[in-house]
Coordinates of C-alpha atoms and ligand atoms in Angstrom, one line a residue:
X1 CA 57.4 61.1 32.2
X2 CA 58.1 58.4 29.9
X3 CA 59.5 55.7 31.4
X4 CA 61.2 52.1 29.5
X5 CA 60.8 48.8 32.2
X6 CA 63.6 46.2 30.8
X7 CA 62.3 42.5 31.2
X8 CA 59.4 40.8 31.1
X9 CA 58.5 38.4 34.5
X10 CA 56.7 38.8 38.1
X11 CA 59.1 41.6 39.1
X12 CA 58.6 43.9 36.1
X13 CA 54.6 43.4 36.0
X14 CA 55.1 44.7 39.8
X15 CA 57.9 47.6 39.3
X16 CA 55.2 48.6 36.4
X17 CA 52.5 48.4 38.8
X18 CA 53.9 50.4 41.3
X19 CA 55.2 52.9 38.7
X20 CA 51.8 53.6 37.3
X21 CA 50.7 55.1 40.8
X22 CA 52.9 58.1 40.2
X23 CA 51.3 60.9 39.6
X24 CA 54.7 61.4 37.4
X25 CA 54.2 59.0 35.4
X26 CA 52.4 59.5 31.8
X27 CA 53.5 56.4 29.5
X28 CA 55.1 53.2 30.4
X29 CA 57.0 50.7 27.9
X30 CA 58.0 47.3 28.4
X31 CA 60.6 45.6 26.7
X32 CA 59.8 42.7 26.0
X33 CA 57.0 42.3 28.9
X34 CA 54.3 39.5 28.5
X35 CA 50.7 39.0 28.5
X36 CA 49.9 40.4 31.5
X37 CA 52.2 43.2 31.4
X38 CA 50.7 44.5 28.5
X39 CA 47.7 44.9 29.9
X40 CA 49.2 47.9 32.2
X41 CA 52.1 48.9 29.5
X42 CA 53.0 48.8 25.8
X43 CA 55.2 46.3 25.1
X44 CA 57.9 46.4 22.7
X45 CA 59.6 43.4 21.3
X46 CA 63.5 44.3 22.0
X47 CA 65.4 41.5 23.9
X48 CA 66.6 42.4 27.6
X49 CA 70.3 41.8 25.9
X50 CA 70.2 43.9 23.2
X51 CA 72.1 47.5 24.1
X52 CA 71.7 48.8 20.7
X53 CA 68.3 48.3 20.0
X54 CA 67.7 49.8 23.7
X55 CA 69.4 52.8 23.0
X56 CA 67.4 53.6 19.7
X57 CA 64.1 52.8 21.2
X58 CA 64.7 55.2 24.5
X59 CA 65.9 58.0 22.1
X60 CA 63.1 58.0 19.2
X61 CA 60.3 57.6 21.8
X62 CA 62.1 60.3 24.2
X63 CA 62.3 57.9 27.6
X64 CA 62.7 59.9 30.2
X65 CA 64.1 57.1 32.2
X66 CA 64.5 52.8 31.9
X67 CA 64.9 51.0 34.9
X68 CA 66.9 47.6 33.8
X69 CA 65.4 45.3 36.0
X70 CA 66.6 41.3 35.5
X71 CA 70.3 40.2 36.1
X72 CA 71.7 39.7 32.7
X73 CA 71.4 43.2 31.0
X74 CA 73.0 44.8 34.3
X75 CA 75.9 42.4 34.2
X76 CA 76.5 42.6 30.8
X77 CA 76.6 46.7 30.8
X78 CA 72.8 48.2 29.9
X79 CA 73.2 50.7 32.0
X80 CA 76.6 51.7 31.2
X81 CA 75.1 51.8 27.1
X82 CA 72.1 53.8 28.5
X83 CA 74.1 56.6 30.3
X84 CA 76.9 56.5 28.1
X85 CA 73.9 57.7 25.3
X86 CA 72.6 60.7 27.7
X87 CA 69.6 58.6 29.2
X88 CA 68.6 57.8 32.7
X89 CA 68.9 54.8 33.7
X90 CA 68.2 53.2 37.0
X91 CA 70.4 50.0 38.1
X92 CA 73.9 49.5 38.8
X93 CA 77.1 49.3 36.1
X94 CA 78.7 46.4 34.9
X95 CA 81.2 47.0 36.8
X96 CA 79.2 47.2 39.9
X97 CA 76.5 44.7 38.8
X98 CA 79.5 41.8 39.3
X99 CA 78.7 41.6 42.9
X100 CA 76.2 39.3 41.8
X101 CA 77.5 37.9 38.3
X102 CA 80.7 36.3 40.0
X103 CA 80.4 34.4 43.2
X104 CA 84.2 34.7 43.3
X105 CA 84.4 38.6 43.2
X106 CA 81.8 38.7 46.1
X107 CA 83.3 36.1 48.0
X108 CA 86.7 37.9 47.8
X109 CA 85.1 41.3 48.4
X110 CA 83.6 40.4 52.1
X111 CA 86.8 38.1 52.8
X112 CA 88.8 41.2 52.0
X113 CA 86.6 44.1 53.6
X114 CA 85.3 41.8 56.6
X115 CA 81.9 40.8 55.7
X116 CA 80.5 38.1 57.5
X117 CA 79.9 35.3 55.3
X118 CA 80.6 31.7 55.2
X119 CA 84.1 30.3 54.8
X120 CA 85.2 29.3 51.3
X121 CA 87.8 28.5 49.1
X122 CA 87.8 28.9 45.1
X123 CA 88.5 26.4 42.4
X124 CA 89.3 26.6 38.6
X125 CA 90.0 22.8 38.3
X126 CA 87.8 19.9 39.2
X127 CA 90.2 17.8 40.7
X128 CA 91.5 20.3 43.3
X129 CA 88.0 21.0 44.0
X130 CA 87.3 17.6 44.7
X131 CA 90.6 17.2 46.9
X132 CA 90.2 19.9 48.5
X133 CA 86.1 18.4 49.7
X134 CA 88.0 15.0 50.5
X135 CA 90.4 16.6 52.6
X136 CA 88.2 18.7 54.7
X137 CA 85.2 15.6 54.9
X138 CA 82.5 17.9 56.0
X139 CA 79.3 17.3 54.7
X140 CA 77.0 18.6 53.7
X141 CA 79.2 21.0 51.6
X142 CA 77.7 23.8 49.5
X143 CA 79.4 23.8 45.7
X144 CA 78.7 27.1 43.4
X145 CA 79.2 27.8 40.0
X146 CA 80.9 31.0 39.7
X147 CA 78.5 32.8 37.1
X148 CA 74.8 33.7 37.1
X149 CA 73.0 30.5 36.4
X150 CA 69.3 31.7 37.0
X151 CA 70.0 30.9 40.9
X152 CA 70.2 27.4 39.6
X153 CA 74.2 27.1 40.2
X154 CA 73.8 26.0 43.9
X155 CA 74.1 22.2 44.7
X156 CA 74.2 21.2 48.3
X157 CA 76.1 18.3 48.5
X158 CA 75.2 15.5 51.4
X159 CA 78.2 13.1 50.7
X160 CA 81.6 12.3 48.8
X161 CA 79.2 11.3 45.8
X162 CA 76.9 14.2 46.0
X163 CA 79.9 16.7 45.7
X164 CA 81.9 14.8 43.4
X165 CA 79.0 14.6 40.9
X166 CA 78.5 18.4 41.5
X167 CA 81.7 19.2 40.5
X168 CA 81.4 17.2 37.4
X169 CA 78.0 18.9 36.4
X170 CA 79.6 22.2 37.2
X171 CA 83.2 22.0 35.9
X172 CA 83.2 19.4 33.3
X173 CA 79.8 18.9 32.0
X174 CA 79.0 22.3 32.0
X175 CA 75.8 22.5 32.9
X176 CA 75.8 25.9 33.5
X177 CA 78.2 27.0 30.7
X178 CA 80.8 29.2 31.5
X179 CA 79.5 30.3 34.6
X180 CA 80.7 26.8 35.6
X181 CA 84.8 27.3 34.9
X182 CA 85.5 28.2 38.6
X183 CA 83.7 26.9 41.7
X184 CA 83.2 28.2 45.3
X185 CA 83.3 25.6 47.9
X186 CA 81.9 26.9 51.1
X187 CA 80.6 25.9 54.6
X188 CA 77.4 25.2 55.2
X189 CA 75.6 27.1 57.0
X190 CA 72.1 27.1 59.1
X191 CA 69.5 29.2 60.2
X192 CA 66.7 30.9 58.9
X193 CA 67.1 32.7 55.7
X194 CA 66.0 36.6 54.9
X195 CA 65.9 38.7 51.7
X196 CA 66.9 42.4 52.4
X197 CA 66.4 44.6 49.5
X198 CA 68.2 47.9 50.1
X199 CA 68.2 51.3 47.6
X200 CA 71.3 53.0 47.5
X201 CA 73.6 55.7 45.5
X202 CA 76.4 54.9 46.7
X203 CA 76.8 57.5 49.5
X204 CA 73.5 56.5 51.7
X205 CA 71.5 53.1 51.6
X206 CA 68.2 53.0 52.7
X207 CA 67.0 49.0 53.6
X208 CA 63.4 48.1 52.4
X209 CA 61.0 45.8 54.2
X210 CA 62.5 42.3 54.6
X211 CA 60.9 39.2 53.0
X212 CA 61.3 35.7 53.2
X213 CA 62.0 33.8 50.0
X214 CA 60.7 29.9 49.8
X215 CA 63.2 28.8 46.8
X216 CA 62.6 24.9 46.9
X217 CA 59.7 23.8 44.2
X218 CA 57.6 21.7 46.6
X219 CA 56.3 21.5 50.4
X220 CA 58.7 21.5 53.5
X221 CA 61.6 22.6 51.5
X222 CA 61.7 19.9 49.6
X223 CA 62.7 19.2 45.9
X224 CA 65.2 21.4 43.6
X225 CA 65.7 24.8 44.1
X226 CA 64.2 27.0 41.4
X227 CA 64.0 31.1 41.1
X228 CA 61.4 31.4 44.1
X229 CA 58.1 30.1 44.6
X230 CA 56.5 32.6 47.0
X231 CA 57.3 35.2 49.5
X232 CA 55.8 37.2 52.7
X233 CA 57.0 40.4 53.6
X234 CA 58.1 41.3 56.7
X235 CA 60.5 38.5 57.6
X236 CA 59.3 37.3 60.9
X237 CA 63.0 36.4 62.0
X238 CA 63.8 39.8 61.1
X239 CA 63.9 41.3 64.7
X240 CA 65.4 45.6 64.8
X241 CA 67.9 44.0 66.9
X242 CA 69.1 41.6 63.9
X243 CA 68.4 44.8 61.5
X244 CA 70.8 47.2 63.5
X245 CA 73.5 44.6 63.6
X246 CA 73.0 44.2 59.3
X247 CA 73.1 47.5 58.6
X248 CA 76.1 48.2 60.9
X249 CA 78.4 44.9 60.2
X250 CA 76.8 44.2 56.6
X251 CA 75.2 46.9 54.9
X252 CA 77.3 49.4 55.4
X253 CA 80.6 47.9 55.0
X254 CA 79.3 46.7 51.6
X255 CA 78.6 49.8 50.3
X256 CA 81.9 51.3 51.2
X257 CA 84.1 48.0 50.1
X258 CA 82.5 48.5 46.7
X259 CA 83.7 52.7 46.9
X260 CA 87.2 51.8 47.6
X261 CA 87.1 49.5 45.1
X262 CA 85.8 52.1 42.4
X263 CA 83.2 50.3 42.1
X264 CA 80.3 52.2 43.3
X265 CA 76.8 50.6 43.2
X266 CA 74.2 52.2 42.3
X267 CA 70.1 50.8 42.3
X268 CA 68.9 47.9 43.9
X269 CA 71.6 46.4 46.5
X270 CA 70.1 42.6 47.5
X271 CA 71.2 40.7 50.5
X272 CA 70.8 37.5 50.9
X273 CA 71.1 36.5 54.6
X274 CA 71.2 33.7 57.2
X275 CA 70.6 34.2 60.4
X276 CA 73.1 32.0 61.6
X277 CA 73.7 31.3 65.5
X278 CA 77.0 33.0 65.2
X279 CA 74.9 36.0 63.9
X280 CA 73.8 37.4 60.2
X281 CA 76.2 36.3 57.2
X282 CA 75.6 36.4 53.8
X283 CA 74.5 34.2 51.7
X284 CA 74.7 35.9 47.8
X285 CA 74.0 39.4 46.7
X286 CA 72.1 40.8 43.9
X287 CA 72.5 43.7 41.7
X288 CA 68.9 44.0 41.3
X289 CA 65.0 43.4 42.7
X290 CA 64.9 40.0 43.6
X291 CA 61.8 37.9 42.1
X292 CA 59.2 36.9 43.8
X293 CA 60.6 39.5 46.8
X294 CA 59.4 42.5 44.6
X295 CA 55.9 41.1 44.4
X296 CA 55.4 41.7 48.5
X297 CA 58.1 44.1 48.9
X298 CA 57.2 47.1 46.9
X299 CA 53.3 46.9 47.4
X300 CA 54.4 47.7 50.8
X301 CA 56.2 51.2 49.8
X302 CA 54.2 54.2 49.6
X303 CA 56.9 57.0 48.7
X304 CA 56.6 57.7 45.0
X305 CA 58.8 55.2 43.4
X306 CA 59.7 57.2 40.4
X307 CA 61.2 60.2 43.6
X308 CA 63.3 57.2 44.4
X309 CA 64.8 56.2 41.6
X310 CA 65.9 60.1 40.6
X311 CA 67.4 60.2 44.3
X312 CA 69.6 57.2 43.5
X313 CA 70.5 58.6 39.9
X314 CA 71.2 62.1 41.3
X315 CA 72.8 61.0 44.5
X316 CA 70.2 62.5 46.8
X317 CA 68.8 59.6 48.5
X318 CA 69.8 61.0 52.1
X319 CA 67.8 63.8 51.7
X320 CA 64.7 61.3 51.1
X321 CA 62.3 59.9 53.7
X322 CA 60.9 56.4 52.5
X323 CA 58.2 55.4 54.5
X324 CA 56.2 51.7 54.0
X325 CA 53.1 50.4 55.6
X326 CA 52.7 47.8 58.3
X327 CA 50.7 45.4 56.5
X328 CA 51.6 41.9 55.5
X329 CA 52.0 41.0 52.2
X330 CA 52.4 37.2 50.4
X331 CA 52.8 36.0 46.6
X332 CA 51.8 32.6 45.7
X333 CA 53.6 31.6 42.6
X334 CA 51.7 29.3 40.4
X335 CA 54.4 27.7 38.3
X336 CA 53.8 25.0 35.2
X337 CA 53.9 21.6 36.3
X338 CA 58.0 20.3 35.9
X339 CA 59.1 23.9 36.5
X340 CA 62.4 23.9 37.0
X341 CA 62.8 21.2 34.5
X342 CA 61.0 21.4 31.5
X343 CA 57.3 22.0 31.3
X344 CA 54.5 22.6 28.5
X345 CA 53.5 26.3 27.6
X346 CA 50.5 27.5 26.0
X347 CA 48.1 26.3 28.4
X348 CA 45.2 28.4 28.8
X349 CA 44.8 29.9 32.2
X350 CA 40.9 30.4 33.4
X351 CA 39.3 32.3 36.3
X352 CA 41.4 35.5 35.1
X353 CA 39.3 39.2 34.4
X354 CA 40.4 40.6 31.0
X355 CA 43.1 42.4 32.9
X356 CA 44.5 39.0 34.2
X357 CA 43.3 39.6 37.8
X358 CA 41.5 38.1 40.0
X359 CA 39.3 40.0 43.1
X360 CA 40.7 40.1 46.2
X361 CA 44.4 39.7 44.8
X362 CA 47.1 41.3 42.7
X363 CA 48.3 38.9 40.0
X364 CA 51.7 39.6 38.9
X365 CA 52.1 38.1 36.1
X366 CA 55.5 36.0 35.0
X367 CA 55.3 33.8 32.0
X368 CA 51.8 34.7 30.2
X369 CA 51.2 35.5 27.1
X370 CA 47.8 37.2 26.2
X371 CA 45.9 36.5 22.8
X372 CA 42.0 37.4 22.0
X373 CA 41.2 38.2 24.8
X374 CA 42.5 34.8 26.7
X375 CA 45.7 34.4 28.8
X376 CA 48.0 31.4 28.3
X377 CA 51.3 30.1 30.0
X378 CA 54.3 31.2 28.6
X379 CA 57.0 30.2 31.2
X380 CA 58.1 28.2 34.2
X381 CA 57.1 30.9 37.1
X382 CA 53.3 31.5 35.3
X383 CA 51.8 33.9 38.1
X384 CA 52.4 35.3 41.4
X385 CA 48.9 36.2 43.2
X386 CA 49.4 38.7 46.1
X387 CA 47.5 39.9 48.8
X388 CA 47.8 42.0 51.7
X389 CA 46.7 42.3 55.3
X390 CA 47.2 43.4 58.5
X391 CA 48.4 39.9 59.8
X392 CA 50.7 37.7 57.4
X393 CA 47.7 34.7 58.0
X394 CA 45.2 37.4 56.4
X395 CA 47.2 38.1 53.4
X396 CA 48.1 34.4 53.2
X397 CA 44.2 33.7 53.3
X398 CA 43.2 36.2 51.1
X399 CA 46.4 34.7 48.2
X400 CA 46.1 31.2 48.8
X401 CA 41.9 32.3 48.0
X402 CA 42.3 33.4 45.0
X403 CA 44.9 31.1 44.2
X404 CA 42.3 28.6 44.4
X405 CA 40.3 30.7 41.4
X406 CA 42.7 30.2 38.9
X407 CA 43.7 27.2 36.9
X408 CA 45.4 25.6 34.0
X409 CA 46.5 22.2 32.9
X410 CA 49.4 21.3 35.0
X411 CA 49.4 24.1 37.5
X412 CA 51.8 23.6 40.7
X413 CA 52.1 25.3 43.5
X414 CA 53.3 25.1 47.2
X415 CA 51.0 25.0 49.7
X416 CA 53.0 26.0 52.6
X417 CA 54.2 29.7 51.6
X418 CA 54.3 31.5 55.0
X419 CA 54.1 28.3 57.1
X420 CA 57.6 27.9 58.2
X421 CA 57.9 31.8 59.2
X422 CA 54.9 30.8 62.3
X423 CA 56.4 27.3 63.1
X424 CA 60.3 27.7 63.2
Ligands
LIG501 P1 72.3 31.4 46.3 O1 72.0 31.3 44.9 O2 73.8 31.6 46.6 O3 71.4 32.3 47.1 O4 72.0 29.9 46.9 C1 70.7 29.4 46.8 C2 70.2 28.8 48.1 O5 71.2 27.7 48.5 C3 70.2 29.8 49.2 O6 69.0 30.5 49.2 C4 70.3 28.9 50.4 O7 69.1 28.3 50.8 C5 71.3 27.8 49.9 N1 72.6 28.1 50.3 C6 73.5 28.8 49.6 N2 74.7 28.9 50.3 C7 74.6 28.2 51.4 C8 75.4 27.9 52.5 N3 76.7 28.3 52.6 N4 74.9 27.2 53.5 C9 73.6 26.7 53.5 N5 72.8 27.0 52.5 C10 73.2 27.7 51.5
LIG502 N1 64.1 35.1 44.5 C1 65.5 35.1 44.5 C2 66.1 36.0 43.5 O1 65.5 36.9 42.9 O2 67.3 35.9 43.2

């Protein structure tokens, strides 16, 4: 098989990873990829937005099948221009993918079908937003814009002056662009947070491994939150008895509200979750892998990935048996020094192998670029190194290891991944 991997971070390098084990699998494209990537695919230079040019490439170089990985190509209807051209595509449609490119529709969808979640109200003018905060004076308060806004759209508000500037940023200054015209304001909520990944068709839905995200750039949860800067997999908090109660008052229902809504979803079904003391609610939903959760989830699997995907594409994922191994995994992201705000690229990284790994580790690689032989930074999230064990401190050891092999100018990373999961 020939198969087309849309994007071009941590998460791709890792779906291509895992991809290349398939005894199915003959060729593998990336479009665009980066440095590292192309050291395991061929990477083609065709943005993650751009249908048409998709479309052309999948049919001259007969793709068997393209698995649209990132956020933006889902919600803006790649997989709908893939099918609608007679290819296979793995990920759900537009019209699906809006469970997690409007806050509002999701919000809606579990107030309407029953889906715990935290309670919220939606705004599309500032000033009833910020009445509306005043009125109820509970802080904090949690204020997001309705659109994706590279999970940078989240402000958690501690006062009046917190949320009123929030609103501002949001709604007026338009920080986030359009994704900013209508709010949700919502409860906060407490507890310990789990990723749940899920496959589905749209008929059955088959949960992966849980993980544990660590969203905040620096130590103890502190600083702004940015797209994730490391992850272990499983999710101590995770317990079967939490599990059975997801599946039963969360996963399931979600499926369903999304079939009577003609909606179906099909691919890679994220839940975000808190495990509040009232029980699990959710947090946000994805239409896709999350990033850094692929890098420990999906090391993990050891049913042939490409088997899964043609499941969920033909509808035939009940009939499949999954199964994952017990270890422990853990990514370490090594971001440039600012990340989330701006940073320099073009740094040289040192300590890689000329595949960009390092022994010991599997380095996923996010923002590199790869010239003469050298690797350089060429984004915010740079690597994510990730190990296994059979205890989450072994795989931690083993990452945080070779972490301590690599460098470039500027490199930051937390020091705690994993920490919190033994404490809490
Ligand atoms: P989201 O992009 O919706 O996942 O939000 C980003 C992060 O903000 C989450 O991972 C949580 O840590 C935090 N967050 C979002 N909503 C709430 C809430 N209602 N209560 C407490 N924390 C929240
Ligand atoms: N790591 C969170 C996400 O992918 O949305």
């Amino acid at each position: 098989m020939k198969i087309l991997v849309i994007g071009g971070g941590g998460r791709e390098h890792t779906i291509i990873r895992k991809l290349k084990e398939s005894p199915k699998v003959d060729k593998i494209y990336a479009a665009p990829g980066n440095g590292g990537i192309s050291r395991d695919a061929e990477c083609v230079n065709i943005g993650v937005m751009d249908k048409e040019g998709m479309v052309k490439f999948a049919k001259e170089n007969e793709i068997d099948l393209v698995f649209v990985a990132p956020d933006d190509p889902l919600a803006a209807g790649m997989v709908d221009a893939l099918t609608a051209n007679d290819i296979r595509a793995f990920g759900p449609r537009a019209e699906a993918a809006i469970i997690e490119s409007s806050k509002v529709f999701s919000k809606n969808l579990m107030k309407k079908y029953g889906i715990p979640t935290a309670e919220y109200e939606v705004f599309s003018e500032s000033a009833k937003a910020m009445a509306y905060i005043e009125e109820k004076g509970k802080y904090p308060v949690v204020i997001k814009a309705d659109g994706l806004a590279l999970g940078k759209g989240v402000i958690i508000a501690k006062d009046h002056a917190e949320a009123q500037a929030a609103v501002k940023e949001i709604m007026e200054d338009k920080k986030f662009g359009d994704s900013g015209n209508n709010v949700v304001v919502e409860e906060f909520l407490t507890g310990p947070e789990v990723s749940v990944l899920a496959f589905t068709d749209g008929i059955a839905l088959k949960p992966m491994v849980s993980s544990k995200d660590h969203k905040r750039a620096y130590d103890n949860d502190e600083g702004l939150n940015t797209g994730g800067m490391g992850t272990i997999s499983p999710n101590p908090y995770y317990t079967d008895e939490i599990a059975e109660i997801c599946r039963k008052t969360i996963f399931e229902p979600t499926v369903a509200a999304m079939n009577s809504e003609n909606r179906t979803f099909k691919g890679c079904l994220y839940f975000g979750l808190m495990i509040t003391p009232d029980g699990p609610k959710v947090i946000e939903y994805n239409a896709r892998f999350g990033d850094p959760e692929a890098q420990v989830v999906l090391p993990r699997l050891k049913t042939d990935l490409v088997d899964i995907i043609e499941a969920v594409i033909d509808e035939k994922l009940s009939q499949l048996n999954i199964e994952w191994s017990n270890d422990a995994t853990a990514c370490v992201v090594m971001a440039s020094g600012g990340y989330p705000l701006s940073y320099k690229k073009g740094m040289e990284i040192t300590g890689l192998d000329e595949d960009g790994q390092v022994e010991g580790a599997t380095v996923y690689h996010a923002g590199t670029k790869y010239e003469n032989g050298k690797f350089y930074t060429n984004g915010g999230r740079v690597l994510g190194i990730t190990a296994s064990g059979k205890t989450l401190d072994e795989a931690l050891e083993k990452a945080y290891d070779a972490v301590g092999r690599i460098s470039f100018e500027g490199a930051h990373f937390r020091t705690d991944i994993g920490k919190t999961a033994n404490k809490e």
